[in-house]
PDB file of C-alpha atoms in Angstrom:
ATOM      1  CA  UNK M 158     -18.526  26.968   9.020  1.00 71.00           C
ATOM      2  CA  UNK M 159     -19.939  27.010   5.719  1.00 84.00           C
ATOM      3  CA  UNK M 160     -23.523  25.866   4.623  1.00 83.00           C
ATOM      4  CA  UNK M 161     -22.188  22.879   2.798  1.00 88.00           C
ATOM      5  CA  UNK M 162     -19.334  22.284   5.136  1.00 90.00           C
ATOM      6  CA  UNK M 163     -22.210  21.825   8.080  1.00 89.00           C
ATOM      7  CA  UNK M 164     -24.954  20.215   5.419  1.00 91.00           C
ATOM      8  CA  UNK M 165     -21.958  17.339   4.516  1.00 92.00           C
ATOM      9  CA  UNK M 166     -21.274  16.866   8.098  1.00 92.00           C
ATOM     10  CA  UNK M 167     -25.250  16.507   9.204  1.00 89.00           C
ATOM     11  CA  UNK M 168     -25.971  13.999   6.109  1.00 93.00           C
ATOM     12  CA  UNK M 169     -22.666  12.182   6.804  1.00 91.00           C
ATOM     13  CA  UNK M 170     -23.359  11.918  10.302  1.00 91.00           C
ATOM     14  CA  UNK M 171     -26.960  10.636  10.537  1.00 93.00           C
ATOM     15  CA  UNK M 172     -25.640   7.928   7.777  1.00 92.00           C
ATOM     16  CA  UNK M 173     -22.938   6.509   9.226  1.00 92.00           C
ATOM     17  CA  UNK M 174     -24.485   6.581  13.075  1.00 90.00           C
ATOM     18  CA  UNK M 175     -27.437   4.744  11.117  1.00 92.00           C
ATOM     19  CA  UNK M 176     -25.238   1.827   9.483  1.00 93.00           C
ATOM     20  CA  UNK M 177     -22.820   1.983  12.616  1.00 92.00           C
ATOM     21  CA  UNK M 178     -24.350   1.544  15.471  1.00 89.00           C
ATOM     22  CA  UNK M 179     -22.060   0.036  18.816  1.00 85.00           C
ATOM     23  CA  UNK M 180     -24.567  -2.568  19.140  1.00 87.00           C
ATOM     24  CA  UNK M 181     -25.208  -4.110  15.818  1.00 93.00           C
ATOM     25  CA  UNK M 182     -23.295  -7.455  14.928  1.00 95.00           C
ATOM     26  CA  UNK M 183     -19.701  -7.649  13.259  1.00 96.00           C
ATOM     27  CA  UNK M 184     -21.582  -9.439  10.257  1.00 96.00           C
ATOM     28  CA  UNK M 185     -24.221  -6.584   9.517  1.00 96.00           C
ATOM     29  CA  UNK M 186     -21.645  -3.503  10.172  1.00 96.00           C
ATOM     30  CA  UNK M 187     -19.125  -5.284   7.623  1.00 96.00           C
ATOM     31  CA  UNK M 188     -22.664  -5.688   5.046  1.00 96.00           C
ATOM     32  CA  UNK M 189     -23.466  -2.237   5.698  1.00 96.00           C
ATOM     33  CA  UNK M 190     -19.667  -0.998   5.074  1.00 96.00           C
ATOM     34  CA  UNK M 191     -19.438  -2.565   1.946  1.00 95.00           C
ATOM     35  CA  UNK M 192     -23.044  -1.648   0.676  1.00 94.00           C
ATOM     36  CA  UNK M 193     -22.085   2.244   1.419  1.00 93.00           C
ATOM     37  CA  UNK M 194     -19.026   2.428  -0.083  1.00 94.00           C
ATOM     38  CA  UNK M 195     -18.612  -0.116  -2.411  1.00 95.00           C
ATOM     39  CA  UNK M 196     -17.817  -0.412  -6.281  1.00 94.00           C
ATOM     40  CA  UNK M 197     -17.013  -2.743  -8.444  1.00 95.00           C
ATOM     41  CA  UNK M 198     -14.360  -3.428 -10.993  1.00 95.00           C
ATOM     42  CA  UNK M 199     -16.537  -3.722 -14.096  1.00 95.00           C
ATOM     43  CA  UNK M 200     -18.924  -0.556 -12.879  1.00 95.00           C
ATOM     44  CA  UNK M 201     -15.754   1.871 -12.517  1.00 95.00           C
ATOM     45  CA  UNK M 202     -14.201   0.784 -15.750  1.00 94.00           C
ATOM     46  CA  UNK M 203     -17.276   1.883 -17.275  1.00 93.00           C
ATOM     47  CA  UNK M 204     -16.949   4.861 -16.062  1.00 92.00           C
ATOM     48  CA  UNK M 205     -13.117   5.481 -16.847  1.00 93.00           C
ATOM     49  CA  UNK M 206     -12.031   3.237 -19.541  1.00 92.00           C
ATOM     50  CA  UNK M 207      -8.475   4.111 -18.868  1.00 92.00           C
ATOM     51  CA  UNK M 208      -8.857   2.872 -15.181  1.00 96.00           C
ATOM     52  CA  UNK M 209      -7.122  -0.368 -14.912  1.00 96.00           C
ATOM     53  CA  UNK M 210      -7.459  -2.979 -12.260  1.00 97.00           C
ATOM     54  CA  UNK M 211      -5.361  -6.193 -11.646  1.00 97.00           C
ATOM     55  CA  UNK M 212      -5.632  -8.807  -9.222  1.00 98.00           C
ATOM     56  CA  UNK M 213      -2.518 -10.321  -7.355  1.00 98.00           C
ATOM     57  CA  UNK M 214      -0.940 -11.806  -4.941  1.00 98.00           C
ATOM     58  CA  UNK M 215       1.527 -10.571  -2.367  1.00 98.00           C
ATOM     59  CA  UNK M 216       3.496 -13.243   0.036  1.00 97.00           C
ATOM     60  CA  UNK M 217      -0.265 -15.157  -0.586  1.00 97.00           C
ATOM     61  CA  UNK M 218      -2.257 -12.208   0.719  1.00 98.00           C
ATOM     62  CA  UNK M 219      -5.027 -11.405  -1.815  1.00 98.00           C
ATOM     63  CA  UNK M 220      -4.666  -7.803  -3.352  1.00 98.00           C
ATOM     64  CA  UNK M 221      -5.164  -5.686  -6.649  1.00 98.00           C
ATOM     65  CA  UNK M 222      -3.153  -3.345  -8.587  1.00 98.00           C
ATOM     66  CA  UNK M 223      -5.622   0.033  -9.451  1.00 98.00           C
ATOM     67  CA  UNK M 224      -3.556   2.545 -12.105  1.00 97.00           C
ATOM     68  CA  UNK M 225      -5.833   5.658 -13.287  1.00 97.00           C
ATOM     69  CA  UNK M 226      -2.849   6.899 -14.603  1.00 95.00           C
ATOM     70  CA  UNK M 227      -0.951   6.226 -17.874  1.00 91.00           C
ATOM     71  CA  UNK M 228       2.603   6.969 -16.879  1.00 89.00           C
ATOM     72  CA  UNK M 229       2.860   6.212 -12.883  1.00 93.00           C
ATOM     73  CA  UNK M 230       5.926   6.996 -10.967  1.00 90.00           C
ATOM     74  CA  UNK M 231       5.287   5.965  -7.616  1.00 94.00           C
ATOM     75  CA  UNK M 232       3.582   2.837  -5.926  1.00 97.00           C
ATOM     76  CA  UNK M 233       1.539   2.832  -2.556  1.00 98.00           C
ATOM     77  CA  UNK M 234       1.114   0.159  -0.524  1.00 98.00           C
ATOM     78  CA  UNK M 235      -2.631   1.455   0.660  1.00 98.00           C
ATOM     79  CA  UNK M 236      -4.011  -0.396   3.931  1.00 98.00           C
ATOM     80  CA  UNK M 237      -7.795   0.146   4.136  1.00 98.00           C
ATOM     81  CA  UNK M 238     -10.450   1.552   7.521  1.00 98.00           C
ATOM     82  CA  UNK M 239     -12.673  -0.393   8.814  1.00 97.00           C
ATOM     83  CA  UNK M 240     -11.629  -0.596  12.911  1.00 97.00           C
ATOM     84  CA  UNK M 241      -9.582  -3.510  11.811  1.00 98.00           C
ATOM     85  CA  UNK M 242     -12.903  -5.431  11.801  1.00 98.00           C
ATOM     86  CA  UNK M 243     -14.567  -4.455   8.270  1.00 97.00           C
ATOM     87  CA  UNK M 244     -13.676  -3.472   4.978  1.00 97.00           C
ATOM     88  CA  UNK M 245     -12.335  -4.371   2.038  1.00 97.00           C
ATOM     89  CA  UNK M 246     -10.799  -4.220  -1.688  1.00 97.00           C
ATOM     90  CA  UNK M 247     -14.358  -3.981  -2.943  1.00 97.00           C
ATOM     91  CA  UNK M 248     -15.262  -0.908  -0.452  1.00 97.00           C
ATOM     92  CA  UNK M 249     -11.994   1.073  -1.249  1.00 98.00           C
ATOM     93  CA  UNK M 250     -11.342   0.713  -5.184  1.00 97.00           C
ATOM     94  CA  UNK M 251     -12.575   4.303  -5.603  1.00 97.00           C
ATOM     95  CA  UNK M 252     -10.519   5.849  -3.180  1.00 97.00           C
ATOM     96  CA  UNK M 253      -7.608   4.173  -4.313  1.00 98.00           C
ATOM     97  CA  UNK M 254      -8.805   5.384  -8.032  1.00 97.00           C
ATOM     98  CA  UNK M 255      -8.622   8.783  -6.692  1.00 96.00           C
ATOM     99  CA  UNK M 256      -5.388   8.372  -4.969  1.00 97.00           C
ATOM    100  CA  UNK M 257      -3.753   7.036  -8.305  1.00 97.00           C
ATOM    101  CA  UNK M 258      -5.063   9.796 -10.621  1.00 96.00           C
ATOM    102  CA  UNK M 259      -4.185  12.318  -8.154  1.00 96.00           C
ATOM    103  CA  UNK M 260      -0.639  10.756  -6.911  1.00 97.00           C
ATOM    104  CA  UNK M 261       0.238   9.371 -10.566  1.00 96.00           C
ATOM    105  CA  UNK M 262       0.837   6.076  -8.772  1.00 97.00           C
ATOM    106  CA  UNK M 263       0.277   2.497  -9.054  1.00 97.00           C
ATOM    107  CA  UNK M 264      -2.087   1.638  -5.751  1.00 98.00           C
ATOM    108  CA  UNK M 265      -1.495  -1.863  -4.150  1.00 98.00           C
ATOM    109  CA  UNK M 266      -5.072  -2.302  -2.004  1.00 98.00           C
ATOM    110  CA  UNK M 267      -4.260  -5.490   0.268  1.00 98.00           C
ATOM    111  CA  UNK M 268      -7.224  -7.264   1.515  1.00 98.00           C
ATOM    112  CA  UNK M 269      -5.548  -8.572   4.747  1.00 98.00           C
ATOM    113  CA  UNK M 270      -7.293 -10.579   7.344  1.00 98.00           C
ATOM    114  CA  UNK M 271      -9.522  -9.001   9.377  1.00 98.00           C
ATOM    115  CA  UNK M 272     -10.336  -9.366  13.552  1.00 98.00           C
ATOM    116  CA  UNK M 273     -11.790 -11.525  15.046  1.00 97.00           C
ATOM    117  CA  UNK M 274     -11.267 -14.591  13.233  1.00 98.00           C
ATOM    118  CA  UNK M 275      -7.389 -12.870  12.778  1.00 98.00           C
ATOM    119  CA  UNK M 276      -6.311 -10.894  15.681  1.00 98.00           C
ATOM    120  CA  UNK M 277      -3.096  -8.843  16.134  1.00 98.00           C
ATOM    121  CA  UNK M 278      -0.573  -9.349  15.045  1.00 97.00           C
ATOM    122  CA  UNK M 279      -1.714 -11.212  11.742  1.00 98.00           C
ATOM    123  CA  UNK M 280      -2.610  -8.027   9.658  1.00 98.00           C
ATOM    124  CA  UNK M 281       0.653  -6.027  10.830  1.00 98.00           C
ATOM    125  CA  UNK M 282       2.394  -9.261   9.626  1.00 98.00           C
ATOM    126  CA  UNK M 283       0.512  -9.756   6.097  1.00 98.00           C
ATOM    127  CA  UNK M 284       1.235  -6.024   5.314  1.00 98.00           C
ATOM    128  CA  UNK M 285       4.477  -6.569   6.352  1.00 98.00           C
ATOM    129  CA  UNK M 286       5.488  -9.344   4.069  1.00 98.00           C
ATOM    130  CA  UNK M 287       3.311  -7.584   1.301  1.00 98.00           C
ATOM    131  CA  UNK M 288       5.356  -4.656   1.522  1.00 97.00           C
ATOM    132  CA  UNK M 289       8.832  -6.352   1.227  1.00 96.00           C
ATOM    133  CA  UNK M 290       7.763  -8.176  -1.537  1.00 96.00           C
ATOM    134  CA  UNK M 291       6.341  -5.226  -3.578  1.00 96.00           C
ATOM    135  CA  UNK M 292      10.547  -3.739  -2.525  1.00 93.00           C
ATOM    136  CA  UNK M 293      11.860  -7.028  -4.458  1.00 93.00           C
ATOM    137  CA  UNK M 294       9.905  -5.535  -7.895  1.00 92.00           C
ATOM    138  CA  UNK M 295       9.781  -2.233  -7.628  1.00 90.00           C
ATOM    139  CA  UNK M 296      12.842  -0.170  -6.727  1.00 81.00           C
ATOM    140  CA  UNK M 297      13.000   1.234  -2.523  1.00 74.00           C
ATOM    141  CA  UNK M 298      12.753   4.984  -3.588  1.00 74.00           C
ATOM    142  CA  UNK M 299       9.231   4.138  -5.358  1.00 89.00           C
ATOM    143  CA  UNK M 300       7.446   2.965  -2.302  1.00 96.00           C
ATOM    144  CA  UNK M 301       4.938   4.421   0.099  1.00 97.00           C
ATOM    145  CA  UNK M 302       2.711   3.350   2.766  1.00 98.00           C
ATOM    146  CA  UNK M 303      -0.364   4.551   3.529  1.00 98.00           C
ATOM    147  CA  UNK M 304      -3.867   4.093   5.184  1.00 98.00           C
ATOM    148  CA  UNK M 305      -7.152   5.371   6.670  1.00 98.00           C
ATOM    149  CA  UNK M 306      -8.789   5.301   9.998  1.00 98.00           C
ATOM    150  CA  UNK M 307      -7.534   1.335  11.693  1.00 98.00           C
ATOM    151  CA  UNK M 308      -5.530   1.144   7.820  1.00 98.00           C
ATOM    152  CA  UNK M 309      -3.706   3.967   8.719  1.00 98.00           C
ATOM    153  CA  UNK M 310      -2.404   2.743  12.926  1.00 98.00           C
ATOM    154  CA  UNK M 311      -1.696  -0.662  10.447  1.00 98.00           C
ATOM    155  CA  UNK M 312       0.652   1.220   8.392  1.00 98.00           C
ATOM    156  CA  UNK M 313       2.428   2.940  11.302  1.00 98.00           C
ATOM    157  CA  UNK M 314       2.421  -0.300  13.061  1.00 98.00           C
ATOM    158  CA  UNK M 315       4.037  -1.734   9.978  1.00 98.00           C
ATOM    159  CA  UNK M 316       6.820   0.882   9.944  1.00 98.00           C
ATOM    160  CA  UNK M 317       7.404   0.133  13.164  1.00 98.00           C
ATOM    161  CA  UNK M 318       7.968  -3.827  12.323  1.00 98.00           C
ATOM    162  CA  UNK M 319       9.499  -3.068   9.678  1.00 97.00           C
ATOM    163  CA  UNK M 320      12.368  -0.820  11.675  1.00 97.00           C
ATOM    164  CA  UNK M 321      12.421  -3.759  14.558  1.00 95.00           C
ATOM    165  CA  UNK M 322      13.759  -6.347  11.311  1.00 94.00           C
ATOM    166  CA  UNK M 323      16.235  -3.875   9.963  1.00 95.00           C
ATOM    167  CA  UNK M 324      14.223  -3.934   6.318  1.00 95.00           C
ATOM    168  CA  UNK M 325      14.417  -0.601   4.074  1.00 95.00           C
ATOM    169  CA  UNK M 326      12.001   2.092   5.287  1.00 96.00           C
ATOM    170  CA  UNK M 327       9.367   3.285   1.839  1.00 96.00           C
ATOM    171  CA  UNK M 328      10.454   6.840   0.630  1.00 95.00           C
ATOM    172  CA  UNK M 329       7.265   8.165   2.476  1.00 97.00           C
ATOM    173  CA  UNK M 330       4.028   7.229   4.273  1.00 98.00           C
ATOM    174  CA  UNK M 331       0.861   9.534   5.071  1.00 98.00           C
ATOM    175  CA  UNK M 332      -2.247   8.356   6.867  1.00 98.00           C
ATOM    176  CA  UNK M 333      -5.886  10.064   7.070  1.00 98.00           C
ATOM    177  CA  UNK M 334      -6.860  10.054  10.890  1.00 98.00           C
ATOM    178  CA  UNK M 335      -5.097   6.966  12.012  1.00 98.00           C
ATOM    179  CA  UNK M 336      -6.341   5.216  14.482  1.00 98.00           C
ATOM    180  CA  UNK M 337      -3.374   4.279  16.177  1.00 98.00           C
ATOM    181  CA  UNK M 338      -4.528   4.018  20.512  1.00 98.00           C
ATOM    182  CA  UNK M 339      -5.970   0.850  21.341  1.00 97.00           C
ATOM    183  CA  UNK M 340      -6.205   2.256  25.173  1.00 97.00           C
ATOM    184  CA  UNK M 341      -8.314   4.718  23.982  1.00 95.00           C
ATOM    185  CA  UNK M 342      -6.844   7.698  25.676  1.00 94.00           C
ATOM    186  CA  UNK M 343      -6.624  10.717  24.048  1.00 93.00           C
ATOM    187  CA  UNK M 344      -7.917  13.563  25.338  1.00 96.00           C
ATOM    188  CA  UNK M 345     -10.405  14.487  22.106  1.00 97.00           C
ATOM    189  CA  UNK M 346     -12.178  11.564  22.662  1.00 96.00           C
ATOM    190  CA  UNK M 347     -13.733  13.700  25.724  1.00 96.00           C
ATOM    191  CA  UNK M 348     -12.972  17.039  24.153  1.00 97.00           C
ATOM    192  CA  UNK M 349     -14.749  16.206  20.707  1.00 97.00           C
ATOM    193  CA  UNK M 350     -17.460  13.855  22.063  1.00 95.00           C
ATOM    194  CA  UNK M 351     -20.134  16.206  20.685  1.00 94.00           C
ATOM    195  CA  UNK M 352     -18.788  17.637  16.989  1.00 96.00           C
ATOM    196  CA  UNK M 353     -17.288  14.052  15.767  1.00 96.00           C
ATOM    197  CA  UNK M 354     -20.578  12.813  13.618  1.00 94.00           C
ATOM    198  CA  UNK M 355     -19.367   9.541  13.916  1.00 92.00           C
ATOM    199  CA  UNK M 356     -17.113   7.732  16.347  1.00 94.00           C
ATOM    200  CA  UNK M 357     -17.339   8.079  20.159  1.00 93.00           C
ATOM    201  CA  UNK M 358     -15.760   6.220  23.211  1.00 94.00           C
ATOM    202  CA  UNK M 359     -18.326   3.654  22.969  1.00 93.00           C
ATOM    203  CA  UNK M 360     -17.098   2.981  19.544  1.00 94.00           C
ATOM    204  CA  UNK M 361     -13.473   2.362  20.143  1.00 96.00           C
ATOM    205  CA  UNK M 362     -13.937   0.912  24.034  1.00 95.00           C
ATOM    206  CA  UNK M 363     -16.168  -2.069  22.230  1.00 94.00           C
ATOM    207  CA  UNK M 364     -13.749  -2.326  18.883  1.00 96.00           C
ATOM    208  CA  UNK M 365     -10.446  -2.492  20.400  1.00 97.00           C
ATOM    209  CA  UNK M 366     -10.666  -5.713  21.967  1.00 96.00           C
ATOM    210  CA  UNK M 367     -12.236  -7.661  18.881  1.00 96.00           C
ATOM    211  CA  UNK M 368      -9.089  -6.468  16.938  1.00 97.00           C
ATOM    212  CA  UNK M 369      -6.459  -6.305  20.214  1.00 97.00           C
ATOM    213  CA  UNK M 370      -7.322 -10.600  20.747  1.00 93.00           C
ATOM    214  CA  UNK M 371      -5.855 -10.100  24.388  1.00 93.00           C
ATOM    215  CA  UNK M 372      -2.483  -8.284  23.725  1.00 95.00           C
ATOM    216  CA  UNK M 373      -1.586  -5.558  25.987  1.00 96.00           C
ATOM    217  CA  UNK M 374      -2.965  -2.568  24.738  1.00 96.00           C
ATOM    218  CA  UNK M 375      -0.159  -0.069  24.602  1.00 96.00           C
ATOM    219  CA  UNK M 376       1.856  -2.566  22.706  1.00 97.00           C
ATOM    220  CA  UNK M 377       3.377  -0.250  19.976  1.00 97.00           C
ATOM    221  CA  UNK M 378       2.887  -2.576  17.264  1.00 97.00           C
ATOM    222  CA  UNK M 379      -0.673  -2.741  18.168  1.00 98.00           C
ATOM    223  CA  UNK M 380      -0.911   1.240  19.351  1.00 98.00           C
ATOM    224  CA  UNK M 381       1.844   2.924  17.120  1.00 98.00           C
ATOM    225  CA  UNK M 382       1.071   6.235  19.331  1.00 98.00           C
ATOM    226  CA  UNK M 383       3.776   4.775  21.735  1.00 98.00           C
ATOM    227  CA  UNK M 384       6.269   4.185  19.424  1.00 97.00           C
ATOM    228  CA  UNK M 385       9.641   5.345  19.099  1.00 97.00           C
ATOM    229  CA  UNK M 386       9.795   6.627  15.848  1.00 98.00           C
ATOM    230  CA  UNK M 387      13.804   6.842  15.124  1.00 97.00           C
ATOM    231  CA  UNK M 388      14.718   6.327  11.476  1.00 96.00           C
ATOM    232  CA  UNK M 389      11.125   6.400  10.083  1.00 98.00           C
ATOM    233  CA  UNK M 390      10.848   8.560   6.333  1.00 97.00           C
ATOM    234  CA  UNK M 391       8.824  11.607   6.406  1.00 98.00           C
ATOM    235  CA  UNK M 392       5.276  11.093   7.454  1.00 98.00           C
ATOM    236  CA  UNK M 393       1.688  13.483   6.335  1.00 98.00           C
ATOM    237  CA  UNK M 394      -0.858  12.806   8.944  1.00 98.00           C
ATOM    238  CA  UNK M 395      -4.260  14.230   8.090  1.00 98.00           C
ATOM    239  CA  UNK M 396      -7.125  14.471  10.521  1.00 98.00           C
ATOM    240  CA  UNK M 397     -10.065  16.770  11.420  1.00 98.00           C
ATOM    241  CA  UNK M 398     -10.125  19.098  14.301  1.00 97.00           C
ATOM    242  CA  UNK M 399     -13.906  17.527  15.151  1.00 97.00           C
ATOM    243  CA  UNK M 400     -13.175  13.735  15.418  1.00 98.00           C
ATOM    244  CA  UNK M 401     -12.523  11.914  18.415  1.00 98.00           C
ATOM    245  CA  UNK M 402      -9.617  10.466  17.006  1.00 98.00           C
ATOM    246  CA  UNK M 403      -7.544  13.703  16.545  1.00 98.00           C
ATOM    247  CA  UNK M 404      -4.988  13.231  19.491  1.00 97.00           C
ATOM    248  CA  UNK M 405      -3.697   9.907  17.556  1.00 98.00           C
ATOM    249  CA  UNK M 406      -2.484  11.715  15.240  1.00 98.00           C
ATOM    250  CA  UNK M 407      -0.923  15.114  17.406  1.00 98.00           C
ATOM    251  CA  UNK M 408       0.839  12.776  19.543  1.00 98.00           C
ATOM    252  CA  UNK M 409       2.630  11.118  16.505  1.00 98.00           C
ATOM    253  CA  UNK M 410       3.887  14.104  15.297  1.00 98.00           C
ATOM    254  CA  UNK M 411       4.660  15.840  17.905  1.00 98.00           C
ATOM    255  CA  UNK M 412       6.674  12.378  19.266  1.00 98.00           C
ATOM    256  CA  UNK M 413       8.202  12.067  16.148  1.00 98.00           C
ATOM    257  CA  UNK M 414       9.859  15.751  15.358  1.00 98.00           C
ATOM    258  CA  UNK M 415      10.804  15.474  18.645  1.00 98.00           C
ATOM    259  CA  UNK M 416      12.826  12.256  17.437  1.00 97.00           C
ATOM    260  CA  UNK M 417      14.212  13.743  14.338  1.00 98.00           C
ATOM    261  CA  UNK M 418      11.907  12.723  11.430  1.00 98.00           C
ATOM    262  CA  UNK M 419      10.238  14.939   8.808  1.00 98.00           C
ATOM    263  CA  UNK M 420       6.666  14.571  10.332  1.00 98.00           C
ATOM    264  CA  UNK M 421       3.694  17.223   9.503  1.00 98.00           C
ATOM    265  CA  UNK M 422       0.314  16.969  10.644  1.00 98.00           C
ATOM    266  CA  UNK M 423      -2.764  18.587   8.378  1.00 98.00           C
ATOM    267  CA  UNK M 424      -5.510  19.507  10.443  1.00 98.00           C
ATOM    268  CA  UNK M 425      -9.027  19.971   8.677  1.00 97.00           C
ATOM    269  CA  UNK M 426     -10.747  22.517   9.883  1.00 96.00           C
ATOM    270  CA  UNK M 427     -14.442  21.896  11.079  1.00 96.00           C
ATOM    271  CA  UNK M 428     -13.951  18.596   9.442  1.00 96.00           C
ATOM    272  CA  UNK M 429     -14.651  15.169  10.127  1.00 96.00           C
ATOM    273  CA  UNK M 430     -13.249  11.719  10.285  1.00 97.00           C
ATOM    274  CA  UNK M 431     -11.128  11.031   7.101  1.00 97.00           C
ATOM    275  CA  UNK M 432     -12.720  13.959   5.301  1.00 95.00           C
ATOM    276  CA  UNK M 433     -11.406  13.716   2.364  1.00 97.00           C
ATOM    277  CA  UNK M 434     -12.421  10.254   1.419  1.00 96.00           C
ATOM    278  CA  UNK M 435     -15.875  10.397   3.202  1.00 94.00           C
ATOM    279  CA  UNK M 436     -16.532  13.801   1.666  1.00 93.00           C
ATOM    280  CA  UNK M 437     -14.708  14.196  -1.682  1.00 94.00           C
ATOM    281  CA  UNK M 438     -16.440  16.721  -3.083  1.00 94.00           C
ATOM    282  CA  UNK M 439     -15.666  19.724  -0.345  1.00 94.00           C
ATOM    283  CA  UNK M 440     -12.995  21.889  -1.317  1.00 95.00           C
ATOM    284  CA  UNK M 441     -11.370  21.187   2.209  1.00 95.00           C
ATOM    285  CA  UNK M 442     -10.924  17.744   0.446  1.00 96.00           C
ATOM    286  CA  UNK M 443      -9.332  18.719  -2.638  1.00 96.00           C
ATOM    287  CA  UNK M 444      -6.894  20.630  -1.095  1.00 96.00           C
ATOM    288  CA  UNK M 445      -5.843  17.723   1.507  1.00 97.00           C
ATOM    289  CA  UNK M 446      -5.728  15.314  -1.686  1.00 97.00           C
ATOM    290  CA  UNK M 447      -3.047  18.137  -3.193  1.00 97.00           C
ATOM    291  CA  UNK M 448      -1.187  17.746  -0.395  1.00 98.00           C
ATOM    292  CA  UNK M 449      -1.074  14.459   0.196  1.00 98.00           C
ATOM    293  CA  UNK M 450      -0.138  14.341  -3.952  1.00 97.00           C
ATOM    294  CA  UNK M 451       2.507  17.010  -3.282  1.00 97.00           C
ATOM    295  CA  UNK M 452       3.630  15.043  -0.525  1.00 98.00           C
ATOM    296  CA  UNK M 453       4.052  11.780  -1.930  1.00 96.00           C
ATOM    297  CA  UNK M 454       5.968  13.399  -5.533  1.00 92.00           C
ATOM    298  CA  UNK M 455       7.985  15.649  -3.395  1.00 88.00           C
TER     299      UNK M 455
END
């Protein structure tokens, strides 16, 4: 491991462990979340003058429209992190700045309700409707879904909604460590309980209820990993071979080439939970964002 690669992880690790902790409140972790990674409309069109951000409204779900490109040719549907719990527009307009210059996309960020004053199934169901909407104006081969960390098990659970209604599948989807096990049962979370910087069993144990509101737990639509994944367009799952949440994302894949779709998994090595949004600046990240970019224009 490199001497930034292991410097990033350290300085990542005692920050988000400090702002993160099991036992603070739902109220302070959601402050803290937004005061680490937040930004503005009017301080990042400062910055880029070109970027351009819209606010709208999909099937009365709040969201905004972020373009760093002048001639986009796709549009993602982007579902944000945040164990389902935190998060919002305001913490993810850079990374869906990033994603648009580097996708040449339009990038829908939907601010849908969060647990536990909305439990399952009400995000799976605002994404849902957001999505089909977004099909009636842009045309079905332009579409992708994607997400982060709880965004990203929201997207697959989404696909897997989507499939159950008989609605058109996007052209792709791709998700950065998805959290997508609400039994918390995969095997890194004992295997990586000592690299992953941030999340642990203590983590997930105490967040999955606030989000789960009482539903059985290996639900599909609330754990995608049990899905059945028939019909679904190709998928890119990213995640890092240190984070407790790696097996999420192994036993996707490896369910769904089994089942016939186009599924590939991108493993960072020595890296950490959604690495290339936490750490943008590693060349580990730059070459998942390529990926992802190649992926999506394929």
């Amino acid at each position: 491991m490199s001497w930034k690669v292991r410097a990033s992880n350290f300085g990542l690790g005692i920050v988000l462990r400090s702002l993160f902790r099991p036992g603070y409140s739902i109220k302070q972790m959601r402050k803290n979340f937004d005061f680490l990674a937040g930004a503005s409309a009017v301080s990042l069109k400062k910055k880029f003058p070109k970027l351009s951000v819209e606010e709208i409204s999909l099937s009365g779900t709040n969201a905004e429209v972020i373009t760093a490109t002048e001639s986009p040719n796709k549009n993602i549907l982007y579902l944000h992190g945040g164990g389902y719990f935190m998060g919002s527009i305001h913490s993810y307009r850079r990374n869906a700045m990033r994603l648009s210059y580097r996708c040449k996309a339009r990038v829908f960020l939907l601010e849908y309700s969060l647990a536990p004053e909305h439990p399952f199934p009400t995000a799976v169901h605002e994404a849902q409707d957001a999505y089909i909407e977004l099909l009636r104006r842009y045309p079905r081969n332009s579409m992708v879904i994607a997400g982060d960390s709880a965004g990203g098990g929201l997207a697959l659970s989404v696909l897997l909604a989507l499939k159950d209604r008989n609605q058109p599948m996007p052209s792709r989807a791709f998700c950065f460590s998805p959290w997508a096990d609400m039994t918390c049962s995969g095997a890194a979370l004992t295997a990586n309980h000592n690299t992953d910087v941030w999340l642990n069993r203590k983590h997930l144990e105490k967040w999955a209820p606030i989000y789960g509101g009482g539903h059985e737990t290996s639900d599909p639509h609330l754990s995608p990993v049990y899905g059945d994944f028939h019909g679904f367009p190709p998928l890119l799952l990213l995640a890092g071979d240190q984070e407790v949440l790696l097996d999420d994302s192994t036993r996707i894949v490896n369910a769904a080439v089994s089942q016939g779709v186009d599924a590939r998994l991108l493993v960072g090595k020595q890296m950490q939970h959604v690495w290339p949004l936490s750490l943008p600046f590693l060349s580990e990240s730059k070459v998942a964002m390529k990926a992802i970019a190649d992926f999506v224009n394929e």
